[in-house]
XYZ file of N, CA and C in Angstrom:
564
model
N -55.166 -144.356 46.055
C -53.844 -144.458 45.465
C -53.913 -143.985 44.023
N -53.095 -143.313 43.988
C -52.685 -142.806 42.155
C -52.029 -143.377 41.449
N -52.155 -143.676 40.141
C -50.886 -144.563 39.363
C -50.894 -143.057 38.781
N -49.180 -143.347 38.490
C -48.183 -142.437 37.722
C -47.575 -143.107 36.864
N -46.943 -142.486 35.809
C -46.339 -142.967 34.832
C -45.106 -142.217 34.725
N -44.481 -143.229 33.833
C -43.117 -141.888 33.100
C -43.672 -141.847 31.553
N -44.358 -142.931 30.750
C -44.783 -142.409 29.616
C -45.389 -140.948 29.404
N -45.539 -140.285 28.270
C -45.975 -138.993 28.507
C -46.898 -139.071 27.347
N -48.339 -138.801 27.498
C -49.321 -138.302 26.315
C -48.976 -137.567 25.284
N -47.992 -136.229 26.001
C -48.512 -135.166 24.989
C -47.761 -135.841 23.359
N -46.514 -136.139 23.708
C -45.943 -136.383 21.796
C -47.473 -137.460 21.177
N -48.049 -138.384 22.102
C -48.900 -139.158 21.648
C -49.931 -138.418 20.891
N -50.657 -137.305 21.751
C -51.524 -135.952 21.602
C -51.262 -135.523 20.486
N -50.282 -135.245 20.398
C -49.600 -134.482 19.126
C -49.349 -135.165 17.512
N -49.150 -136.329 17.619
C -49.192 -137.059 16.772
C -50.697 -137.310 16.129
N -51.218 -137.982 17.409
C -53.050 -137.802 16.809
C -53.608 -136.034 16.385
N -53.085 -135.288 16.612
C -53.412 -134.114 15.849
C -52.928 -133.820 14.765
N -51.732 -134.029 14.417
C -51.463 -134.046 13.453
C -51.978 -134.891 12.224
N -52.107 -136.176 12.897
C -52.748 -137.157 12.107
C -54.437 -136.981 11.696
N -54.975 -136.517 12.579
C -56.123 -135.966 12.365
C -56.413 -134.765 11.310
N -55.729 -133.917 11.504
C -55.856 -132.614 10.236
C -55.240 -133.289 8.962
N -54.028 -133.734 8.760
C -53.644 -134.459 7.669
C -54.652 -135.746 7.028
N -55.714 -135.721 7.553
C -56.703 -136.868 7.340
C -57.630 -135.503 6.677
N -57.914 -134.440 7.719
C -59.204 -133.770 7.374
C -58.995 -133.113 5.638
N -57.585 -132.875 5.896
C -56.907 -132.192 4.165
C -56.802 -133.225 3.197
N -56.665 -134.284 3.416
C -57.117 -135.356 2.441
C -58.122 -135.354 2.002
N -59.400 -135.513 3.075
C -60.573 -135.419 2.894
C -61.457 -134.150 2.272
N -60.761 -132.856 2.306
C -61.451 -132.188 1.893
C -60.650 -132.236 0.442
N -59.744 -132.492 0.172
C -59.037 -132.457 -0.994
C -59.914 -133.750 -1.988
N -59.858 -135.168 -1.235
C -60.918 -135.767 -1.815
C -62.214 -135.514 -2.653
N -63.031 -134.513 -1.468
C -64.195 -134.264 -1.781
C -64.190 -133.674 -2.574
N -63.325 -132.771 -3.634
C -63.160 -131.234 -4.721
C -63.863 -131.539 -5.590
N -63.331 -132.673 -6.048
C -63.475 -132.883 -7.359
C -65.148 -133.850 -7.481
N -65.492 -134.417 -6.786
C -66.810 -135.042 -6.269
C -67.963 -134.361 -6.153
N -67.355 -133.068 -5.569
C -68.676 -132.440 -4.900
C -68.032 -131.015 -4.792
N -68.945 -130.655 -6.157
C -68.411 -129.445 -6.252
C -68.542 -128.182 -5.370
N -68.178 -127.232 -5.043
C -68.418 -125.927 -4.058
C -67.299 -124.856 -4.323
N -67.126 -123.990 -3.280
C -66.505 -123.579 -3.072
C -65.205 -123.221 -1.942
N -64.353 -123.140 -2.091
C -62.914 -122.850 -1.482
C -63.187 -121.704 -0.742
N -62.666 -121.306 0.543
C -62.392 -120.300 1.180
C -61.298 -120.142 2.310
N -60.569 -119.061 2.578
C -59.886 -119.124 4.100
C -60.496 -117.595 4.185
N -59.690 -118.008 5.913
C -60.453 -116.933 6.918
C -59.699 -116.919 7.540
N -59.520 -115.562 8.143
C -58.651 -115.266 9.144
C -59.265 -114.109 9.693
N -58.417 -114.507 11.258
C -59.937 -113.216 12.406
C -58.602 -113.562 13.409
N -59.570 -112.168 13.971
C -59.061 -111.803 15.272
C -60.391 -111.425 16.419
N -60.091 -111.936 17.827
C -60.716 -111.454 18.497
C -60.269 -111.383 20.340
N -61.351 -112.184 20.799
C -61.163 -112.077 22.336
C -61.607 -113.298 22.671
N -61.479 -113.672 24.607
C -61.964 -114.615 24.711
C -62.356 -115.029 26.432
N -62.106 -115.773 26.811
C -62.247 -116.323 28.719
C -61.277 -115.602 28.737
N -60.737 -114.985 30.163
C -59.855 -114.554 31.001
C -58.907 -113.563 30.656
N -60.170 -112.720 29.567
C -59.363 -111.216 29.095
C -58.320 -111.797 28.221
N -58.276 -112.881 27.283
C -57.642 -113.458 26.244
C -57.649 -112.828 24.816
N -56.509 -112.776 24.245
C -56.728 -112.217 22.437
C -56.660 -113.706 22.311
N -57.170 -113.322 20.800
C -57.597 -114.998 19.767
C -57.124 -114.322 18.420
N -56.213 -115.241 18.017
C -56.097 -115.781 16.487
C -56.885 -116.815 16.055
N -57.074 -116.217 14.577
C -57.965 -118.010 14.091
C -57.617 -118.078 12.241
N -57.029 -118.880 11.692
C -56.966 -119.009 10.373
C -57.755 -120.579 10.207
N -58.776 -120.288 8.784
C -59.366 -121.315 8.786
C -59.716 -121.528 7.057
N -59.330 -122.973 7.073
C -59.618 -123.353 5.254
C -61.127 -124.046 5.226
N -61.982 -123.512 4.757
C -63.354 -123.966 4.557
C -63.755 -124.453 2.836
N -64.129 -125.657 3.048
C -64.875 -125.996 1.876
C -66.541 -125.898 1.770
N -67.218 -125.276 0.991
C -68.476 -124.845 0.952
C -68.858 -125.943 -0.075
N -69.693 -126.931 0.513
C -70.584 -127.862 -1.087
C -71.520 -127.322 -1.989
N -71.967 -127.726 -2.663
C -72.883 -127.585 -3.186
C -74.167 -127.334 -2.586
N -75.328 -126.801 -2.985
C -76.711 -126.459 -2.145
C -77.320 -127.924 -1.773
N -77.787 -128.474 -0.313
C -78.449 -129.167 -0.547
C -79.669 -129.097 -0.312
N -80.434 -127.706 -0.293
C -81.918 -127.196 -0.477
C -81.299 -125.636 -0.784
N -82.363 -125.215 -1.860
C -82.196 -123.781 -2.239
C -83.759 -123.390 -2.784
N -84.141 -122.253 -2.194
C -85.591 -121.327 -2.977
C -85.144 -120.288 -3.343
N -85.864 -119.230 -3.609
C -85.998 -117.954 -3.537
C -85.288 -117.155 -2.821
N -85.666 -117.752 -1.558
C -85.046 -116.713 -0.338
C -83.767 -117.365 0.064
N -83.709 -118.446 -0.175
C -81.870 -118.754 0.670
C -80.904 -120.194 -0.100
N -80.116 -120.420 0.454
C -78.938 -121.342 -0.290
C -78.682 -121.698 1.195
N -78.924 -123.477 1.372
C -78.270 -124.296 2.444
C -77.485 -125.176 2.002
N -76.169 -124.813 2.663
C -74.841 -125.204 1.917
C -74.009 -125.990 3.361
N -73.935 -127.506 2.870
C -73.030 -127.952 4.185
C -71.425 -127.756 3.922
N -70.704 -127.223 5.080
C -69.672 -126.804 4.840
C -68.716 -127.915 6.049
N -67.310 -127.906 5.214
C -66.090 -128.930 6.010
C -65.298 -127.690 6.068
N -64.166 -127.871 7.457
C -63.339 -126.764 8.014
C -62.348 -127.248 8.296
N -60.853 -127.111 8.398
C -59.889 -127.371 8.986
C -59.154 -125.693 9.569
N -59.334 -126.024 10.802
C -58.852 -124.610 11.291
C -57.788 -124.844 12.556
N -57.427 -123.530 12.827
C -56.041 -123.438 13.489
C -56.439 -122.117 14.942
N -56.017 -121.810 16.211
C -56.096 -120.882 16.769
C -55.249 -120.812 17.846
N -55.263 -119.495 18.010
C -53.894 -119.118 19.043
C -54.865 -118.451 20.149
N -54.770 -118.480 21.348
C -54.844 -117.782 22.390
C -53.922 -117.598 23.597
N -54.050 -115.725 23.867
C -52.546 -115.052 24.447
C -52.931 -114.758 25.847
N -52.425 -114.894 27.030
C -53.113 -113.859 27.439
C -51.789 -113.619 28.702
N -51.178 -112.286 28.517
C -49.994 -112.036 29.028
C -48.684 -112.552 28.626
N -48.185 -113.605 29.193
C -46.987 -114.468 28.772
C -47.686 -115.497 28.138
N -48.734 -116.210 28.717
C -49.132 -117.218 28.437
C -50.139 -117.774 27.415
N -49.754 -118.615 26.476
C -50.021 -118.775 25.236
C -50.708 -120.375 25.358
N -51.746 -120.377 24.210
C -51.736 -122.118 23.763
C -52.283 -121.918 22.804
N -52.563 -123.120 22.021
C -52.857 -123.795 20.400
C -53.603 -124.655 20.424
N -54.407 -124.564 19.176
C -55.165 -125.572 18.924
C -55.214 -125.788 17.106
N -55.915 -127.028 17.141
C -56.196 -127.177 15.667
C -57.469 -128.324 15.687
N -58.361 -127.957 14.230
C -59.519 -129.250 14.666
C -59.918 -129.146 12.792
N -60.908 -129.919 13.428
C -61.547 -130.417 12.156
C -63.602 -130.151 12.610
N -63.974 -129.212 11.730
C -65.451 -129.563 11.963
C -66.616 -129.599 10.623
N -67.328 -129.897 10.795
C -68.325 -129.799 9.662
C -69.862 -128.773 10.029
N -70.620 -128.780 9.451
C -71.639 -127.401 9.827
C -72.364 -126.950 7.925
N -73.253 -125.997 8.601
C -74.580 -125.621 7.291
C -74.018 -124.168 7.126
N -74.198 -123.580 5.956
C -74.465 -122.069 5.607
C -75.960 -122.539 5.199
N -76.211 -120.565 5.921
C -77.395 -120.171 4.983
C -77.093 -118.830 4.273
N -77.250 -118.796 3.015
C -76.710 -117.542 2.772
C -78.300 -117.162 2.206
N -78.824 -116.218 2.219
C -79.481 -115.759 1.525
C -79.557 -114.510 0.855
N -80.772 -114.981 -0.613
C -80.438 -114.493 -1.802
C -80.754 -113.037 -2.047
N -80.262 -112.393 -2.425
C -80.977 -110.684 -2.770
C -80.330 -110.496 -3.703
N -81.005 -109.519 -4.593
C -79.896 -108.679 -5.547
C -79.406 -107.602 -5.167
N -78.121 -107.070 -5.822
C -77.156 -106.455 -5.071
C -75.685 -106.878 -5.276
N -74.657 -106.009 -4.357
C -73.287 -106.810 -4.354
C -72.973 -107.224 -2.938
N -74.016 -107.359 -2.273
C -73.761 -108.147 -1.220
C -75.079 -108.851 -0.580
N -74.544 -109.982 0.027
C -75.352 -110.986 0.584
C -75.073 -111.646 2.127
N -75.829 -111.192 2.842
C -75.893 -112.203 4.197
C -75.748 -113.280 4.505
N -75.492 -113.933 5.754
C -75.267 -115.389 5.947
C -75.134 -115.708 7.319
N -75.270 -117.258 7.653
C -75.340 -117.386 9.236
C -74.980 -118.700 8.306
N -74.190 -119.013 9.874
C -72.952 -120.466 9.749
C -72.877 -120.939 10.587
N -72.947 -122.116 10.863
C -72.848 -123.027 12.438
C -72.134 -124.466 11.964
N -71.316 -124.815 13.048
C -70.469 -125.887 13.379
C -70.241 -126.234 14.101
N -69.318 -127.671 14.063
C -69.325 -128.911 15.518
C -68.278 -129.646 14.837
N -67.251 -129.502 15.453
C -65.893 -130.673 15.452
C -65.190 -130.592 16.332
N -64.118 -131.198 16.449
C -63.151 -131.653 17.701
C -61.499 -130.681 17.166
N -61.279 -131.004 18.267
C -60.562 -129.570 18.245
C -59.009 -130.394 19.590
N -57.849 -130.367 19.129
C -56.383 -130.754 19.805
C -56.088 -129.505 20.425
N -55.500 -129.358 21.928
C -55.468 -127.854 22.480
C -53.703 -128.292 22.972
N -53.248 -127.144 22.911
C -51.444 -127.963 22.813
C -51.361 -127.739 24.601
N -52.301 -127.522 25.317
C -52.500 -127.310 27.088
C -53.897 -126.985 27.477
N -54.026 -127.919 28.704
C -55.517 -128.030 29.011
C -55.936 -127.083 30.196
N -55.474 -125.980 30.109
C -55.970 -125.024 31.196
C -55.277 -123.200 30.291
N -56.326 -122.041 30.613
C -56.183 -121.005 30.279
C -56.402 -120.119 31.181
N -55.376 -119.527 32.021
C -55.658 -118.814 33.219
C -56.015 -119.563 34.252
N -57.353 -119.150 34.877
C -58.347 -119.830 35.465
C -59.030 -121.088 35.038
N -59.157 -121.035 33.769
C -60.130 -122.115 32.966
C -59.469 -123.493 33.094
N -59.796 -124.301 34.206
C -59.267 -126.034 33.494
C -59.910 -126.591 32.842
N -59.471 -126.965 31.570
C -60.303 -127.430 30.705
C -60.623 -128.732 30.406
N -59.616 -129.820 31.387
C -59.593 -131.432 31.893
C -58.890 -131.593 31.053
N -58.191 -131.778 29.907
C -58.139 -131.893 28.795
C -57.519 -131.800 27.456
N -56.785 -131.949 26.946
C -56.322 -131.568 25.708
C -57.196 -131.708 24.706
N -57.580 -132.349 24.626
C -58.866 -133.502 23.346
C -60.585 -132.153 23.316
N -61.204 -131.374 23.043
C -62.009 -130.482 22.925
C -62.796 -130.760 22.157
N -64.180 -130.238 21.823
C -65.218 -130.157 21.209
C -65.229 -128.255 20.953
N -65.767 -127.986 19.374
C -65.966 -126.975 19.357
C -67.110 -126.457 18.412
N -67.861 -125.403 19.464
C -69.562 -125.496 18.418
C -69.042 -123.946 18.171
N -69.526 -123.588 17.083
C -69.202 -122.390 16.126
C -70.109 -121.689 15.328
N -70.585 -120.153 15.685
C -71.793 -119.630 14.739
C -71.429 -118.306 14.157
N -71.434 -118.019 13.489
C -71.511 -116.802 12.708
C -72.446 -116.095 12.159
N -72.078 -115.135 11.641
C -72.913 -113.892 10.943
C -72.443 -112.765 10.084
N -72.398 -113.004 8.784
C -71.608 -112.277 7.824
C -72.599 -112.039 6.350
N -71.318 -110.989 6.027
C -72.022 -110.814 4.863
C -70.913 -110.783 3.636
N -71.673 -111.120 2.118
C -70.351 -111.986 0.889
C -70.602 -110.369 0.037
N -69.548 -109.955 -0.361
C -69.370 -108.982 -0.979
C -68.547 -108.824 -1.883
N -68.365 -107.856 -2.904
C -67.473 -107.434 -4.110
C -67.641 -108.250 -5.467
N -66.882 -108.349 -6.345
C -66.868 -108.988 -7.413
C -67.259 -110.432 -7.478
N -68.498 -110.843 -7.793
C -68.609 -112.478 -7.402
C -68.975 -112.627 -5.955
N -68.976 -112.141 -4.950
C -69.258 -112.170 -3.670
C -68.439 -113.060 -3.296
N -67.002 -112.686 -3.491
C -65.818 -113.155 -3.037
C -65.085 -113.193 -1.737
N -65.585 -111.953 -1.277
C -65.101 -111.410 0.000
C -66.222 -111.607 0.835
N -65.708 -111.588 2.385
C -66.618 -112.326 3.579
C -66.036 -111.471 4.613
N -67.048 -110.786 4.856
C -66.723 -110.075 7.041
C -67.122 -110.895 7.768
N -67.482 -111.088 8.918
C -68.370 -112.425 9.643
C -67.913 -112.318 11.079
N -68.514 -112.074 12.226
C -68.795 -112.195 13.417
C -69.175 -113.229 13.827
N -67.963 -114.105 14.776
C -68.329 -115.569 14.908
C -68.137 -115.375 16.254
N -68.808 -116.545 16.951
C -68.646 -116.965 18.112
C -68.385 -118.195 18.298
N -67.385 -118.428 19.421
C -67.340 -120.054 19.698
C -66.997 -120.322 20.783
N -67.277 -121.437 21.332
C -67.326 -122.190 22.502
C -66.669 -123.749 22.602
N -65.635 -123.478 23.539
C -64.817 -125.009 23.494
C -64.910 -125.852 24.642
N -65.484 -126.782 24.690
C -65.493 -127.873 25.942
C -65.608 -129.038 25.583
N -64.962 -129.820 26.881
C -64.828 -131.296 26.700
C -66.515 -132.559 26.360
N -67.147 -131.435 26.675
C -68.506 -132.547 26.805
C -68.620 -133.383 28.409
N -67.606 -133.095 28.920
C -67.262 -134.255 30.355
C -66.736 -135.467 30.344
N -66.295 -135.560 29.159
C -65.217 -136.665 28.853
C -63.987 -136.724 30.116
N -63.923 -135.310 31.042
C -63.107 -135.299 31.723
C -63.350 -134.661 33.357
N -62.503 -135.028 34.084
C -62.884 -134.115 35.240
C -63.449 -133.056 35.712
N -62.427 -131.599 34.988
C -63.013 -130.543 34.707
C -63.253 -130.341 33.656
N -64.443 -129.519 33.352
C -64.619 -128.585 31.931
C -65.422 -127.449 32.359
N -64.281 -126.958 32.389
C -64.630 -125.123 32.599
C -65.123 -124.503 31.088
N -64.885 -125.140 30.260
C -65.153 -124.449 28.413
C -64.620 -123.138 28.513
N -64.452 -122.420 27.589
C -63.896 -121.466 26.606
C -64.538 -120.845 25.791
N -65.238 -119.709 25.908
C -65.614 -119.187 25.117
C -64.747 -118.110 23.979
N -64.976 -117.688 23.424
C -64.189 -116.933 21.971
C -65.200 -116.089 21.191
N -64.735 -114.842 20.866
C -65.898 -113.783 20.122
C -64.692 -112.937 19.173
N -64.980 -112.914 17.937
C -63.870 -112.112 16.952
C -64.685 -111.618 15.798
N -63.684 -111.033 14.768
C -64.518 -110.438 13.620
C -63.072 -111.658 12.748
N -63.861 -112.386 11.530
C -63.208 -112.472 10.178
C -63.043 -111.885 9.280
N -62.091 -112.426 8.397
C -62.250 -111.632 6.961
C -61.703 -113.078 6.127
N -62.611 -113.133 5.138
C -62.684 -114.286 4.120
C -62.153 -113.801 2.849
N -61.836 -114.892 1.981
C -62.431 -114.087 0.626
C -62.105 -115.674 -0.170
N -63.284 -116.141 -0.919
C -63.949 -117.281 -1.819
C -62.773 -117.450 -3.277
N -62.717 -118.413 -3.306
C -61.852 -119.054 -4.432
C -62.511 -119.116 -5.343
């Protein structure tokens, strides 16, 4: 036997997402003045599961080093990001919150390399993409990159990221989601 309801999750869903990013922008707004770093957004385009385009705009706070030599700068970084995926008529959204390391390392020059990885949770405004059921609204999302900081100050950022979205099995199905795009940054 199934229980049914007439209550409905999603405004509930929606509320905890909202409430969640409005927590994460506090928090990174908190942290500014504490712990100093740097400011960045990003915005990319790419691809994804089931012959999908991807949008992604993302506000990153970069801390301070918490190990640095010669050869590199390990920098833990906080994210509040946003993404769209299309594919034909059919559209959905997400938004999350994650945290994660840079390594940038050092050379002289006007540009510098880097690799970036992350892990936060992620609100999807529908739990299936095409084929993909994803069980789920509620997501996990691990995130890596590969870029390089360029121009005046090494302000500007290209970066080839990849990412992958699944429930962990919190749910029935989890088919996950994969995602592959190019960014473009540029440092506050």
């Amino acid at each position: 036997m199934r229980f049914t309801s007439r209550f409905s999750l999603k405004p509930v869903m929606m509320r905890c997402c909202t409430s969640l990013m409005l927590t994460a922008f506090c928090t990174l707004g908190a942290a500014s003045p504490s712990a100093a770093g740097d400011w960045s957004v990003f915005a990319g385009l790419g691809g994804g599961d089931c012959r999908s385009l991807t949008a992604d705009f993302s506000l990153r706070h970069t801390l301070d080093p918490l190990h640095e030599n010669s050869v590199l700068e390990l920098r833990p970084l906080l994210e509040a990001s946003g993404t769209v995926w299309k594919k034909s008529a059919e559209h959905i959204w997400g938004a999350g919150v994650a945290a994660g390391v840079t390594a940038e390392f050092r050379r002289e020059g006007a540009w510098r390399p880097y690799l970036s990885g992350s892990f936060g949770t992620f609100m999807l405004s529908a739990d299936r993409m095409g084929t993909h059921r994803l069980g789920g609204h509620f997501q996990f999302r691990s995130r890596a990159s590969a870029g390089i900081r360029f121009g005046e100050g090494l302000r500007h950022c290209i970066q080839a990221d990849a990412a992958h979205f699944s429930n962990g099995g919190i749910y029935t199905f989890n088919s996950g989601f994969n995602t592959f795009g190019l960014s473009y940054g540029f440092r506050f």
